[in-house]
Every structure is written in structure tokens, then in C-alpha cells.
PDB file of C-alpha atoms in Angstrom:
ATOM      1  CA  ALA S  88     158.397 109.865 -17.077  1.00 79.00           C
ATOM      2  CA  GLN S  89     162.089 110.574 -16.968  1.00 87.00           C
ATOM      3  CA  LYS S  90     164.651 107.970 -17.948  1.00 93.00           C
ATOM      4  CA  ILE S  91     168.417 107.733 -18.318  1.00 96.00           C
ATOM      5  CA  THR S  92     170.008 105.107 -20.558  1.00 97.00           C
ATOM      6  CA  GLN S  93     173.652 104.110 -20.458  1.00 97.00           C
ATOM      7  CA  THR S  94     174.223 101.399 -23.050  1.00 96.00           C
ATOM      8  CA  GLN S  95     177.879 100.630 -22.307  1.00 96.00           C
ATOM      9  CA  PRO S  96     178.222  98.270 -19.325  1.00 94.00           C
ATOM     10  CA  GLY S  97     182.009  98.431 -19.586  1.00 96.00           C
ATOM     11  CA  MET S  98     184.677 100.377 -21.423  1.00 96.00           C
ATOM     12  CA  PHE S  99     188.433  99.979 -21.708  1.00 97.00           C
ATOM     13  CA  VAL S 100     190.850 102.786 -22.527  1.00 97.00           C
ATOM     14  CA  GLN S 101     194.594 103.071 -22.580  1.00 97.00           C
ATOM     15  CA  GLU S 102     196.265 105.579 -20.320  1.00 97.00           C
ATOM     16  CA  LYS S 103     196.582 109.072 -21.855  1.00 97.00           C
ATOM     17  CA  GLU S 104     193.895 108.359 -24.454  1.00 98.00           C
ATOM     18  CA  ALA S 105     190.467 110.030 -24.545  1.00 98.00           C
ATOM     19  CA  VAL S 106     187.251 108.096 -23.924  1.00 98.00           C
ATOM     20  CA  THR S 107     183.569 108.872 -24.411  1.00 98.00           C
ATOM     21  CA  LEU S 108     180.890 107.433 -22.140  1.00 98.00           C
ATOM     22  CA  ASP S 109     177.420 107.496 -23.648  1.00 98.00           C
ATOM     23  CA  CYS S 110     174.241 108.758 -22.021  1.00 98.00           C
ATOM     24  CA  THR S 111     170.819 109.336 -23.518  1.00 98.00           C
ATOM     25  CA  TYR S 112     167.836 110.674 -21.653  1.00 97.00           C
ATOM     26  CA  ASP S 113     164.110 111.034 -21.983  1.00 95.00           C
ATOM     27  CA  THR S 114     162.030 113.761 -20.392  1.00 92.00           C
ATOM     28  CA  SER S 115     159.033 115.933 -21.127  1.00 89.00           C
ATOM     29  CA  ASP S 116     160.396 118.764 -18.969  1.00 88.00           C
ATOM     30  CA  GLN S 117     161.579 121.886 -20.757  1.00 89.00           C
ATOM     31  CA  SER S 118     164.048 122.759 -18.016  1.00 89.00           C
ATOM     32  CA  TYR S 119     166.323 120.125 -16.551  1.00 92.00           C
ATOM     33  CA  GLY S 120     169.851 119.418 -15.465  1.00 93.00           C
ATOM     34  CA  LEU S 121     172.207 116.623 -16.457  1.00 95.00           C
ATOM     35  CA  PHE S 122     174.925 115.331 -14.154  1.00 96.00           C
ATOM     36  CA  TRP S 123     177.798 112.895 -14.251  1.00 97.00           C
ATOM     37  CA  TYR S 124     179.106 111.164 -11.150  1.00 97.00           C
ATOM     38  CA  LYS S 125     182.139 108.931 -10.604  1.00 98.00           C
ATOM     39  CA  GLN S 126     181.952 106.034  -8.172  1.00 96.00           C
ATOM     40  CA  PRO S 127     185.316 104.451  -7.315  1.00 96.00           C
ATOM     41  CA  SER S 128     185.526 101.113  -5.563  1.00 93.00           C
ATOM     42  CA  SER S 129     185.275 102.898  -2.192  1.00 91.00           C
ATOM     43  CA  GLY S 130     181.627 103.619  -3.018  1.00 92.00           C
ATOM     44  CA  GLU S 131     181.410 107.375  -2.674  1.00 93.00           C
ATOM     45  CA  MET S 132     179.621 109.209  -5.495  1.00 94.00           C
ATOM     46  CA  ILE S 133     181.824 112.050  -6.699  1.00 96.00           C
ATOM     47  CA  PHE S 134     180.207 114.862  -8.678  1.00 95.00           C
ATOM     48  CA  LEU S 135     182.066 115.548 -11.924  1.00 97.00           C
ATOM     49  CA  ILE S 136     180.140 117.882 -14.188  1.00 97.00           C
ATOM     50  CA  TYR S 137     176.760 119.560 -14.739  1.00 95.00           C
ATOM     51  CA  GLN S 138     174.943 120.722 -17.866  1.00 95.00           C
ATOM     52  CA  GLY S 139     171.760 122.793 -17.813  1.00 92.00           C
ATOM     53  CA  SER S 140     169.217 122.267 -20.554  1.00 92.00           C
ATOM     54  CA  TYR S 141     169.371 125.939 -21.557  1.00 91.00           C
ATOM     55  CA  ASP S 142     173.148 126.172 -21.520  1.00 89.00           C
ATOM     56  CA  GLU S 143     174.366 126.887 -25.028  1.00 87.00           C
ATOM     57  CA  GLN S 144     177.952 125.888 -24.353  1.00 93.00           C
ATOM     58  CA  ASN S 145     179.051 122.378 -23.501  1.00 95.00           C
ATOM     59  CA  ALA S 146     180.181 122.132 -19.886  1.00 95.00           C
ATOM     60  CA  THR S 147     183.851 121.521 -19.128  1.00 96.00           C
ATOM     61  CA  GLU S 148     185.630 120.777 -15.861  1.00 96.00           C
ATOM     62  CA  GLY S 149     189.317 120.115 -16.237  1.00 97.00           C
ATOM     63  CA  ARG S 150     189.739 116.846 -18.146  1.00 97.00           C
ATOM     64  CA  TYR S 151     185.957 116.280 -18.215  1.00 98.00           C
ATOM     65  CA  SER S 152     183.648 117.694 -20.841  1.00 97.00           C
ATOM     66  CA  LEU S 153     180.030 117.019 -21.576  1.00 97.00           C
ATOM     67  CA  ASN S 154     178.995 116.654 -25.202  1.00 97.00           C
ATOM     68  CA  PHE S 155     175.412 117.933 -25.008  1.00 96.00           C
ATOM     69  CA  GLN S 156     173.200 117.339 -28.034  1.00 96.00           C
ATOM     70  CA  LYS S 157     169.749 118.488 -27.008  1.00 94.00           C
ATOM     71  CA  ALA S 158     167.903 117.471 -30.160  1.00 94.00           C
ATOM     72  CA  ARG S 159     169.250 113.948 -29.858  1.00 95.00           C
ATOM     73  CA  LYS S 160     168.743 113.941 -26.072  1.00 96.00           C
ATOM     74  CA  SER S 161     172.269 112.840 -25.432  1.00 97.00           C
ATOM     75  CA  ALA S 162     174.774 113.967 -22.795  1.00 97.00           C
ATOM     76  CA  ASN S 163     177.971 112.035 -23.328  1.00 98.00           C
ATOM     77  CA  LEU S 164     180.917 112.412 -20.974  1.00 98.00           C
ATOM     78  CA  VAL S 165     184.336 112.847 -22.554  1.00 98.00           C
ATOM     79  CA  ILE S 166     187.411 112.189 -20.438  1.00 98.00           C
ATOM     80  CA  SER S 167     190.611 113.430 -22.021  1.00 96.00           C
ATOM     81  CA  ALA S 168     194.089 112.102 -21.225  1.00 96.00           C
ATOM     82  CA  SER S 169     192.833 109.161 -19.169  1.00 97.00           C
ATOM     83  CA  GLN S 170     194.654 108.285 -15.972  1.00 97.00           C
ATOM     84  CA  LEU S 171     194.802 105.018 -14.045  1.00 97.00           C
ATOM     85  CA  GLY S 172     192.845 106.724 -11.266  1.00 97.00           C
ATOM     86  CA  ASP S 173     189.929 107.248 -13.630  1.00 98.00           C
ATOM     87  CA  SER S 174     189.064 103.547 -13.357  1.00 98.00           C
ATOM     88  CA  ALA S 175     185.628 103.542 -11.720  1.00 97.00           C
ATOM     89  CA  MET S 176     181.907 103.338 -12.352  1.00 97.00           C
ATOM     90  CA  TYR S 177     180.420 106.388 -14.040  1.00 98.00           C
ATOM     91  CA  PHE S 178     176.775 107.350 -13.678  1.00 97.00           C
ATOM     92  CA  CYS S 179     174.744 109.773 -15.745  1.00 97.00           C
ATOM     93  CA  ALA S 180     171.820 111.409 -13.940  1.00 95.00           C
ATOM     94  CA  MET S 181     169.048 113.899 -14.635  1.00 94.00           C
ATOM     95  CA  ARG S 182     166.839 116.146 -12.560  1.00 90.00           C
ATOM     96  CA  GLY S 183     163.856 118.114 -13.778  1.00 84.00           C
ATOM     97  CA  TYR S 184     163.496 121.708 -12.674  1.00 77.00           C
ATOM     98  CA  ASN S 185     160.260 121.047 -10.814  1.00 75.00           C
ATOM     99  CA  THR S 186     161.217 117.747  -9.258  1.00 75.00           C
ATOM    100  CA  ASP S 187     163.410 116.795  -6.329  1.00 73.00           C
ATOM    101  CA  LYS S 188     164.356 113.411  -7.676  1.00 81.00           C
ATOM    102  CA  LEU S 189     167.653 112.615  -9.357  1.00 88.00           C
ATOM    103  CA  ILE S 190     167.196 109.839 -11.929  1.00 91.00           C
ATOM    104  CA  PHE S 191     170.249 107.640 -12.467  1.00 93.00           C
ATOM    105  CA  GLY S 192     171.330 105.375 -15.282  1.00 94.00           C
ATOM    106  CA  THR S 193     172.742 101.927 -14.622  1.00 94.00           C
ATOM    107  CA  GLY S 194     176.326 103.089 -15.028  1.00 96.00           C
ATOM    108  CA  THR S 195     179.389 102.312 -17.133  1.00 97.00           C
ATOM    109  CA  ARG S 196     182.460 100.662 -15.674  1.00 97.00           C
ATOM    110  CA  LEU S 197     185.592 102.291 -17.072  1.00 98.00           C
ATOM    111  CA  GLN S 198     188.922 100.531 -16.845  1.00 98.00           C
ATOM    112  CA  VAL S 199     192.101 102.383 -17.736  1.00 98.00           C
ATOM    113  CA  PHE S 200     195.118 100.211 -18.558  1.00 96.00           C
ATOM    114  CA  PRO S 201     198.798 101.216 -18.847  1.00 95.00           C
TER     115      PRO S 201
ATOM    116  CA  ASP B 204     186.147 120.819   6.155  1.00 64.00           C
ATOM    117  CA  GLY B 205     182.601 120.957   4.841  1.00 70.00           C
ATOM    118  CA  GLY B 206     181.011 117.746   3.794  1.00 93.00           C
ATOM    119  CA  ILE B 207     178.648 114.884   4.431  1.00 96.00           C
ATOM    120  CA  THR B 208     179.425 112.143   6.896  1.00 96.00           C
ATOM    121  CA  GLN B 209     177.713 108.787   7.177  1.00 97.00           C
ATOM    122  CA  SER B 210     178.119 106.244   9.907  1.00 94.00           C
ATOM    123  CA  PRO B 211     178.798 103.468  10.324  1.00 94.00           C
ATOM    124  CA  LYS B 212     180.673 102.504   7.170  1.00 94.00           C
ATOM    125  CA  TYR B 213     179.678  98.851   7.586  1.00 95.00           C
ATOM    126  CA  LEU B 214     176.634  97.581   9.456  1.00 93.00           C
ATOM    127  CA  PHE B 215     175.470  94.062  10.127  1.00 92.00           C
ATOM    128  CA  ARG B 216     171.932  93.321  11.194  1.00 89.00           C
ATOM    129  CA  LYS B 217     170.100  90.234  12.238  1.00 89.00           C
ATOM    130  CA  GLU B 218     166.748  89.567  10.667  1.00 87.00           C
ATOM    131  CA  GLY B 219     163.912  91.214  12.573  1.00 87.00           C
ATOM    132  CA  GLN B 220     166.028  94.067  13.929  1.00 90.00           C
ATOM    133  CA  ASN B 221     165.642  97.752  13.179  1.00 93.00           C
ATOM    134  CA  VAL B 222     168.819  99.676  12.455  1.00 94.00           C
ATOM    135  CA  THR B 223     169.486 103.396  12.053  1.00 96.00           C
ATOM    136  CA  LEU B 224     171.963 104.872   9.593  1.00 97.00           C
ATOM    137  CA  SER B 225     173.375 108.280  10.390  1.00 97.00           C
ATOM    138  CA  CYS B 226     173.801 111.148   7.939  1.00 98.00           C
ATOM    139  CA  GLU B 227     175.178 114.557   8.924  1.00 98.00           C
ATOM    140  CA  GLN B 228     176.084 117.543   6.762  1.00 97.00           C
ATOM    141  CA  ASN B 229     177.781 120.833   7.611  1.00 96.00           C
ATOM    142  CA  LEU B 230     177.237 122.421   4.214  1.00 94.00           C
ATOM    143  CA  ASN B 231     174.162 124.369   5.367  1.00 93.00           C
ATOM    144  CA  HIS B 232     172.141 122.626   2.663  1.00 93.00           C
ATOM    145  CA  ASP B 233     168.370 122.712   2.868  1.00 92.00           C
ATOM    146  CA  ALA B 234     167.613 119.442   1.099  1.00 92.00           C
ATOM    147  CA  MET B 235     168.754 115.952   2.058  1.00 95.00           C
ATOM    148  CA  TYR B 236     168.202 112.579   0.401  1.00 95.00           C
ATOM    149  CA  TRP B 237     168.600 108.860   0.983  1.00 97.00           C
ATOM    150  CA  TYR B 238     169.355 106.475  -1.865  1.00 97.00           C
ATOM    151  CA  ARG B 239     169.750 102.745  -2.071  1.00 97.00           C
ATOM    152  CA  GLN B 240     172.168 101.040  -4.477  1.00 96.00           C
ATOM    153  CA  ASP B 241     172.075  97.344  -5.319  1.00 93.00           C
ATOM    154  CA  PRO B 242     174.926  95.558  -7.144  1.00 86.00           C
ATOM    155  CA  GLY B 243     175.148  96.488 -10.812  1.00 80.00           C
ATOM    156  CA  GLN B 244     172.424  99.088 -10.555  1.00 83.00           C
ATOM    157  CA  GLY B 245     172.016 102.798 -10.286  1.00 86.00           C
ATOM    158  CA  LEU B 246     170.652 104.615  -7.267  1.00 93.00           C
ATOM    159  CA  ARG B 247     167.021 104.595  -6.200  1.00 94.00           C
ATOM    160  CA  LEU B 248     165.479 107.276  -4.005  1.00 94.00           C
ATOM    161  CA  ILE B 249     164.116 106.168  -0.621  1.00 97.00           C
ATOM    162  CA  TYR B 250     163.173 109.441   1.105  1.00 97.00           C
ATOM    163  CA  TYR B 251     163.984 113.110   0.814  1.00 94.00           C
ATOM    164  CA  SER B 252     163.532 116.222   2.908  1.00 94.00           C
ATOM    165  CA  GLN B 253     163.350 119.790   1.692  1.00 90.00           C
ATOM    166  CA  ILE B 254     163.116 121.430   5.093  1.00 91.00           C
ATOM    167  CA  VAL B 255     163.300 120.622   8.786  1.00 94.00           C
ATOM    168  CA  ASN B 256     160.370 118.595  10.117  1.00 95.00           C
ATOM    169  CA  ASP B 257     159.177 117.680   6.638  1.00 94.00           C
ATOM    170  CA  PHE B 258     160.009 114.772   4.339  1.00 95.00           C
ATOM    171  CA  GLN B 259     158.552 112.917   1.369  1.00 95.00           C
ATOM    172  CA  LYS B 260     158.611 109.324   0.175  1.00 95.00           C
ATOM    173  CA  GLY B 261     160.715 108.418  -2.810  1.00 94.00           C
ATOM    174  CA  ASP B 262     160.321 105.434  -5.102  1.00 92.00           C
ATOM    175  CA  ILE B 263     161.105 102.694  -2.581  1.00 95.00           C
ATOM    176  CA  ALA B 264     160.057 104.009   0.852  1.00 96.00           C
ATOM    177  CA  GLU B 265     158.373 100.826   2.113  1.00 96.00           C
ATOM    178  CA  GLY B 266     160.182  99.396   5.111  1.00 95.00           C
ATOM    179  CA  TYR B 267     162.115 102.591   5.813  1.00 97.00           C
ATOM    180  CA  SER B 268     161.534 105.621   8.015  1.00 97.00           C
ATOM    181  CA  VAL B 269     163.279 108.969   8.443  1.00 98.00           C
ATOM    182  CA  SER B 270     163.260 112.071  10.594  1.00 97.00           C
ATOM    183  CA  ARG B 271     164.515 115.622  10.062  1.00 97.00           C
ATOM    184  CA  GLU B 272     164.626 117.331  13.442  1.00 97.00           C
ATOM    185  CA  LYS B 273     167.723 119.356  12.616  1.00 96.00           C
ATOM    186  CA  LYS B 274     168.857 120.909   9.355  1.00 96.00           C
ATOM    187  CA  GLU B 275     172.171 119.091   9.428  1.00 97.00           C
ATOM    188  CA  SER B 276     170.880 115.604  10.263  1.00 98.00           C
ATOM    189  CA  PHE B 277     168.731 113.109   8.340  1.00 98.00           C
ATOM    190  CA  PRO B 278     168.870 109.618   9.880  1.00 98.00           C
ATOM    191  CA  LEU B 279     167.394 106.615   8.076  1.00 98.00           C
ATOM    192  CA  THR B 280     165.881 103.671   9.951  1.00 97.00           C
ATOM    193  CA  VAL B 281     165.700 100.347   8.164  1.00 95.00           C
ATOM    194  CA  THR B 282     162.860  98.478   9.803  1.00 93.00           C
ATOM    195  CA  SER B 283     162.157  94.772  10.017  1.00 88.00           C
ATOM    196  CA  ALA B 284     159.423  95.362   7.435  1.00 87.00           C
ATOM    197  CA  GLN B 285     162.055  95.879   4.748  1.00 87.00           C
ATOM    198  CA  LYS B 286     162.211  92.456   3.097  1.00 87.00           C
ATOM    199  CA  ASN B 287     165.582  92.740   1.404  1.00 90.00           C
ATOM    200  CA  PRO B 288     167.628  95.395   3.187  1.00 92.00           C
ATOM    201  CA  THR B 289     171.114  94.237   2.209  1.00 94.00           C
ATOM    202  CA  ALA B 290     172.437  97.068   0.042  1.00 96.00           C
ATOM    203  CA  PHE B 291     174.672 100.129  -0.098  1.00 97.00           C
ATOM    204  CA  TYR B 292     173.004 103.269   1.272  1.00 97.00           C
ATOM    205  CA  LEU B 293     174.020 106.737   0.197  1.00 97.00           C
ATOM    206  CA  CYS B 294     172.987 110.028   1.731  1.00 97.00           C
ATOM    207  CA  ALA B 295     173.101 113.265  -0.275  1.00 95.00           C
ATOM    208  CA  SER B 296     172.360 116.941   0.178  1.00 94.00           C
ATOM    209  CA  SER B 297     171.807 119.941  -2.084  1.00 91.00           C
ATOM    210  CA  PRO B 298     171.630 123.677  -1.401  1.00 88.00           C
ATOM    211  CA  LEU B 299     167.990 124.024  -2.370  1.00 77.00           C
ATOM    212  CA  ALA B 300     165.189 121.656  -3.081  1.00 60.00           C
ATOM    213  CA  GLY B 301     163.989 121.727  -6.655  1.00 60.00           C
ATOM    214  CA  GLY B 302     165.735 123.492  -9.482  1.00 60.00           C
ATOM    215  CA  THR B 303     168.800 121.776 -10.798  1.00 66.00           C
ATOM    216  CA  ASP B 304     171.089 122.128  -7.803  1.00 80.00           C
ATOM    217  CA  THR B 305     173.834 119.566  -7.622  1.00 88.00           C
ATOM    218  CA  GLN B 306     173.477 116.824  -5.048  1.00 91.00           C
ATOM    219  CA  TYR B 307     176.590 115.951  -3.084  1.00 93.00           C
ATOM    220  CA  PHE B 308     177.019 112.520  -1.569  1.00 95.00           C
ATOM    221  CA  GLY B 309     178.424 111.034   1.583  1.00 96.00           C
ATOM    222  CA  PRO B 310     180.739 107.998   1.636  1.00 96.00           C
ATOM    223  CA  GLY B 311     177.908 105.497   2.135  1.00 96.00           C
ATOM    224  CA  THR B 312     176.953 102.732   4.553  1.00 97.00           C
ATOM    225  CA  ARG B 313     177.024  99.092   3.509  1.00 96.00           C
ATOM    226  CA  LEU B 314     174.292  97.164   5.297  1.00 95.00           C
ATOM    227  CA  THR B 315     174.328  93.381   5.452  1.00 94.00           C
ATOM    228  CA  VAL B 316     171.554  91.297   6.942  1.00 90.00           C
ATOM    229  CA  LEU B 317     172.801  88.079   8.486  1.00 85.00           C
TER     230      LEU B 317
END
């Protein structure tokens, strides 16, 4: 069975600082994808970044990077130079190559303060 | 603009009534999904469809029904058999079913049972 674990219910970070949101996963699939989504208070799930299990380089998208450690089964999201608009819930998710289901963690609420 | 639209944004239902949530996409995606989100939790899959006129149950399909008569539309009906329907409902689509294609989400519908 696949599982995503996010152990940080809430995180605080000062504006312009970097923050790491933790995500560990469990799967028996050899090929899978890892995703991070942002959910602001409006409710919409916004796709941030994707990492494939066979990708050798860590994924980066602007201020977002994914610290992928396959042996440890971790896929932490790093947000550099935090902005007030980054305050939101962040969800880690996984999808096996042969499945149609996206498995979500319980999320981390990030609050950025001035 | 390409995207996913959901309507209505807010929906109130009396107990014993069926209600239908709309989901439309103009991204030409093959696969569409319905998720349910309860407070403080991640998303759980209700139903998904890989192709027109075909759909599969997710983890929590009881009390829900769907149809996929057109590629761009995937309405969800919450029936009176659903014991606790108050939740936030999110529709998503992805280019292909399977693989590790990214799922993109609509803005959501918040359903409240009175």
C-alpha cells in the first residue's frame, strides 16, 4: 500500500527566509511520481512541483525545490525567500506509475510572518 | 483560458435531497477525478474516469454517482445515501490516465447539509 506522511502540522517562517516542509512516503512501486500542491484559504489546489522516481536531479520551479532522497523515501519541499503570499496549506502527494490514484498526506500549514 | 471550472462554489442541501456538482475542463484531458476533503485532512478519491462512458470507484464511492458522457464534463451526484456529505469537493483532470501525469484541480465546491 502507498502512504504519504507529513509530520509537521504547522510551520512558521519569517519573510525572506527559507523553509523546508517534510514529506516521507512508502511504496512498493519501482516507478512513481511525487507532487507538491499549495492550498490557499480559497481552497483551490495549486500544483507546485513534480519529481519522478527515476529523475537523478532534484526538481526546481522558481523558488520551489524538491529535496529528493530516494533511499530514505523522502521528498521535502524547500521554499526559498518566503513571501507573505506563501501562507497556505501544503500537501505532498504520490502516484504510482500503474495506478490512477493520487495519495495525499494530511498537509502542513505554513504561516509566513513579516 | 484553459482550465477547470466547478459550480456552484457553495451549495446547501437539505437532508434527503440529491445534489449534482458540476465539473468542466477545456484542457482536452482524458482523465478526470473527484476528491473529497474534510477539515484538517488530505484529499480522498471518490470516483475517476479515464475515458468517456467509463469510470471507476475510488476509496469512498458509497453514496455518490458520476457520469462521463462528454470528454470535458464529469458531474458528481451526492445522493441521499451519503451519510455525511458536508465537505469540500474538488474536481481534477490529467492529460492521460496512469503514468505520473500531473493532476490539475478546479476551485472546488463547498457542500453543506442543513
